[in-house]
JSON list of C-alpha atoms in Angstrom, two decimals:
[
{"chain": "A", "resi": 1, "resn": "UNK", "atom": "CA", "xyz": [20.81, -38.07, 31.69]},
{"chain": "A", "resi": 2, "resn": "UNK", "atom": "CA", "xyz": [21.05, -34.88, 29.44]},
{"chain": "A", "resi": 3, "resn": "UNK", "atom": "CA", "xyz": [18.54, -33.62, 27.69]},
{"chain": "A", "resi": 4, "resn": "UNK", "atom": "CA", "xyz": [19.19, -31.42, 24.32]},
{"chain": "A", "resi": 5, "resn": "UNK", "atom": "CA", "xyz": [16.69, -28.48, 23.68]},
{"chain": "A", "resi": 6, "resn": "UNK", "atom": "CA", "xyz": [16.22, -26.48, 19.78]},
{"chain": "A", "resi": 7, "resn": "UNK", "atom": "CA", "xyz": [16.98, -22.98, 20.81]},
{"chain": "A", "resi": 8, "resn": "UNK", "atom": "CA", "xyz": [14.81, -20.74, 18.35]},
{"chain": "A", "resi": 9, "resn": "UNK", "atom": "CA", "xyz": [16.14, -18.97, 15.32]},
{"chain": "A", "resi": 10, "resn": "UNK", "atom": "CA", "xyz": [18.69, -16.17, 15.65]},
{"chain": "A", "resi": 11, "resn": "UNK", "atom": "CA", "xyz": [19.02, -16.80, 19.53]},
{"chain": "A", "resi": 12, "resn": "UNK", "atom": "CA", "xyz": [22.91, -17.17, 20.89]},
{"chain": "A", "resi": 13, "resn": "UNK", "atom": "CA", "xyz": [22.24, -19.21, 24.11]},
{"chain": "A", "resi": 14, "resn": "UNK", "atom": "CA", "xyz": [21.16, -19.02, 27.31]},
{"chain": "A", "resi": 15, "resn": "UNK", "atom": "CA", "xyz": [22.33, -17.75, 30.46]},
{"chain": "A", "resi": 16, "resn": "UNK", "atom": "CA", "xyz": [20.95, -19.52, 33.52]},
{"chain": "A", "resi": 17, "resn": "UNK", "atom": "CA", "xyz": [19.61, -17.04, 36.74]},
{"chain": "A", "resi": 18, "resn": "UNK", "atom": "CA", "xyz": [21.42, -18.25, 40.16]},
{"chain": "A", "resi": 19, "resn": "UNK", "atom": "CA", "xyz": [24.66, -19.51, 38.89]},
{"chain": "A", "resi": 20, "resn": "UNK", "atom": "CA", "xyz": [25.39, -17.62, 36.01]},
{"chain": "A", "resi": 21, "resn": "UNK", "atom": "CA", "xyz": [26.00, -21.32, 33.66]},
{"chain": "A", "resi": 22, "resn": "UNK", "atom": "CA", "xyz": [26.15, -20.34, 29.68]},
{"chain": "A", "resi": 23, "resn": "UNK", "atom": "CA", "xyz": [24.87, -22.74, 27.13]},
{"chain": "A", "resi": 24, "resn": "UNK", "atom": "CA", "xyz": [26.02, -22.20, 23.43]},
{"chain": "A", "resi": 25, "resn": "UNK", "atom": "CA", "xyz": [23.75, -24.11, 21.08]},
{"chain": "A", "resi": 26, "resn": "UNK", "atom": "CA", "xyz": [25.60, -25.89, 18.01]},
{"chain": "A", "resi": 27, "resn": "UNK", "atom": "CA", "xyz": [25.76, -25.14, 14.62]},
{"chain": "A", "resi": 28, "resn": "UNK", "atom": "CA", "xyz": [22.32, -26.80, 14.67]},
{"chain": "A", "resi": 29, "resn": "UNK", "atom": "CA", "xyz": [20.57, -24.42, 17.04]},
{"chain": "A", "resi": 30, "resn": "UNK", "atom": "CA", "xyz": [21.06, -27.02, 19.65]},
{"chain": "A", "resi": 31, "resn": "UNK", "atom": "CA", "xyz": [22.16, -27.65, 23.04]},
{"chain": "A", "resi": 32, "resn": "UNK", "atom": "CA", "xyz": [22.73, -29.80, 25.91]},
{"chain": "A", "resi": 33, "resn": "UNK", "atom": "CA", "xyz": [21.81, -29.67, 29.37]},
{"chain": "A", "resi": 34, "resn": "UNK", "atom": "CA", "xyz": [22.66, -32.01, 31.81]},
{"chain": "A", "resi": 35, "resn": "UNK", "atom": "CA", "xyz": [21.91, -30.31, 34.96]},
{"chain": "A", "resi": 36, "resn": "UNK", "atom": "CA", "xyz": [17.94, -31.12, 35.88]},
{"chain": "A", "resi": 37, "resn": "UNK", "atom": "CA", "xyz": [17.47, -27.80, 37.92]},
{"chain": "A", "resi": 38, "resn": "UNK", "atom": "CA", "xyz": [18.51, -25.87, 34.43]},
{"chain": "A", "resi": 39, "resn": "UNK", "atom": "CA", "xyz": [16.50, -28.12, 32.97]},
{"chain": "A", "resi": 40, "resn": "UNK", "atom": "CA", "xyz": [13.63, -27.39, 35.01]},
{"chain": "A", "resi": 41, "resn": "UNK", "atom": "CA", "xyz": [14.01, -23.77, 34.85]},
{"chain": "A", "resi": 42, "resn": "UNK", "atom": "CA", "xyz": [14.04, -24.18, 30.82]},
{"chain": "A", "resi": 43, "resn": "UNK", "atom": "CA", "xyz": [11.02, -26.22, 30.64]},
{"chain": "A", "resi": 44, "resn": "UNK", "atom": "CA", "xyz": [8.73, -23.79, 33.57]},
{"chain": "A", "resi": 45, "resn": "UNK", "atom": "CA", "xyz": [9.98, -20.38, 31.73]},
{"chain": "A", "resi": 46, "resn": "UNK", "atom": "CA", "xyz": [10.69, -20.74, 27.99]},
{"chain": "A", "resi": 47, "resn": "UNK", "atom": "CA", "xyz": [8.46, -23.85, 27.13]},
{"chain": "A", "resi": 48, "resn": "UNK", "atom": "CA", "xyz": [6.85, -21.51, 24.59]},
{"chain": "A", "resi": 49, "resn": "UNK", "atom": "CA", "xyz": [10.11, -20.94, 22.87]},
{"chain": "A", "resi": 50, "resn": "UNK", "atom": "CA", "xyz": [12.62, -24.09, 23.12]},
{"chain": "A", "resi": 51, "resn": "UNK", "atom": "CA", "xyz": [11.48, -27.28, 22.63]},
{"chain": "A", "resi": 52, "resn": "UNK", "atom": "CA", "xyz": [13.23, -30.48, 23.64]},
{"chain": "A", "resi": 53, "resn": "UNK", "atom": "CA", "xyz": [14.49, -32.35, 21.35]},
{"chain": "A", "resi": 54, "resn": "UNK", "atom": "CA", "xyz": [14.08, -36.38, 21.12]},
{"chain": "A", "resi": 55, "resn": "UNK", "atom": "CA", "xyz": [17.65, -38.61, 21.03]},
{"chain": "A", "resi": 56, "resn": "UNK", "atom": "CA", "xyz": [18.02, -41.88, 21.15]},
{"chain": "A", "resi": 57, "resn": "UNK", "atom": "CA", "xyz": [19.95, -44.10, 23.74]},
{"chain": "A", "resi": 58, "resn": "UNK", "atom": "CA", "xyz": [23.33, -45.53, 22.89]},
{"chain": "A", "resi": 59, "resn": "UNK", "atom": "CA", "xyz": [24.30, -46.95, 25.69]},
{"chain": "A", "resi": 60, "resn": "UNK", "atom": "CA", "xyz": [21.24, -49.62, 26.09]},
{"chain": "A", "resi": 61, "resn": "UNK", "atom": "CA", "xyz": [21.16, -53.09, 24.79]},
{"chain": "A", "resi": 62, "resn": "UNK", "atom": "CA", "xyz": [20.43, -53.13, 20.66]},
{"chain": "A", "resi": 63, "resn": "UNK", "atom": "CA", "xyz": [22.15, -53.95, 17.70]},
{"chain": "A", "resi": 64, "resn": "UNK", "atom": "CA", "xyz": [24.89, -52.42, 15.74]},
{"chain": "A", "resi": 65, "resn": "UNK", "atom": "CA", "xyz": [25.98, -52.78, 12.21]},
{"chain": "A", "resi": 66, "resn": "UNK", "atom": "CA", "xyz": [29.88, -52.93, 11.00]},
{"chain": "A", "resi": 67, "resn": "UNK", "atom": "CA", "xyz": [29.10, -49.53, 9.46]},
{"chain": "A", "resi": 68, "resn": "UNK", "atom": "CA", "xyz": [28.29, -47.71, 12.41]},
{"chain": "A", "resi": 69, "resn": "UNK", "atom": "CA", "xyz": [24.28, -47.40, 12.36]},
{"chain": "A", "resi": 70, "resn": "UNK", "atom": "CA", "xyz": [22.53, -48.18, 15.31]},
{"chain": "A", "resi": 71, "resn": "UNK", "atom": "CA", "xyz": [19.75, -50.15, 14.36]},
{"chain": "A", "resi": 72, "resn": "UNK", "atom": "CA", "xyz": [16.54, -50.99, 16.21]},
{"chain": "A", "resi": 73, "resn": "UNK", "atom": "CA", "xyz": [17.17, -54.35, 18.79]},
{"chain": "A", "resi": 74, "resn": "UNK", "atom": "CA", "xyz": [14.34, -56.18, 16.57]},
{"chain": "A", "resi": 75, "resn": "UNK", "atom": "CA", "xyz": [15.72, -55.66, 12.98]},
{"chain": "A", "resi": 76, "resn": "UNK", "atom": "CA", "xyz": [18.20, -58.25, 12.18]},
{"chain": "A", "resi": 77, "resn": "UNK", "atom": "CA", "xyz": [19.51, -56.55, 9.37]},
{"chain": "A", "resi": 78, "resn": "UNK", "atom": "CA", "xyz": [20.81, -53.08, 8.57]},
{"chain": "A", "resi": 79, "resn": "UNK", "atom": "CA", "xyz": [18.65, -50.98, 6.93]},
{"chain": "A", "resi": 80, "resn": "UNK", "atom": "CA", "xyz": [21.68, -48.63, 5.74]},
{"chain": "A", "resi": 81, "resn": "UNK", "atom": "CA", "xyz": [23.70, -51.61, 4.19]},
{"chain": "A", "resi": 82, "resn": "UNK", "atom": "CA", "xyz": [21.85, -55.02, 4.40]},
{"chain": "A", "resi": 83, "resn": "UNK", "atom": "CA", "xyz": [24.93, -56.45, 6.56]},
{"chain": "A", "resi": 84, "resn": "UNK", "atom": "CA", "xyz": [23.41, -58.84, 9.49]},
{"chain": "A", "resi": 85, "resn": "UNK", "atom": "CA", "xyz": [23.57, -56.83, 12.62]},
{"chain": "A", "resi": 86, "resn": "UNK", "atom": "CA", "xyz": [25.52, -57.66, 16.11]},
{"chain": "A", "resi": 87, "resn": "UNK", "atom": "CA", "xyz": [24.45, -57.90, 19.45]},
{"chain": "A", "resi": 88, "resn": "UNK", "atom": "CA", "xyz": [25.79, -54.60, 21.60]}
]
């Protein structure tokens, strides 16, 4: 599973020690990491500046309006539209 970190302000990426791997955050000051020993390495030695940042899952059972929101699997209805929701 990946995990997505919020880079601070003004910061262009990071370059991981050992193999050299570049991450670019996004527009959003994001990025992705799907390797757990970067991951580690983020977390043990700039937990004071990145943070991780929460996602969802969208591959687990839930339910899934006509419009595209993913809704919560106990809400029966979409909170975006009001349409009745469908089983994933």
């Amino acid at each position: 599973m990946a995990t997505q970190f919020t880079l601070p302000p003004g910061c262009g990426g990071l370059t991981m020690k050992g193999d050299g791997a570049k991450y670019t955050p996004d527009t959003t000051g994001h990025i992705t990491v799907d390797n757990p020993v970067h991951e580690a390495q983020i977390r043990d030695n700039a937990a004071r500046y990145v943070h991780t940042r929460l996602t969802g899952f969208t591959n687990l059972p839930g339910r899934r309006c006509e419009c595209g929101f993913a809704a919560h699997a106990f809400s029966s209805t979409c909170s975006r539209c009001g349409a009745p929701l469908k089983e994933n």
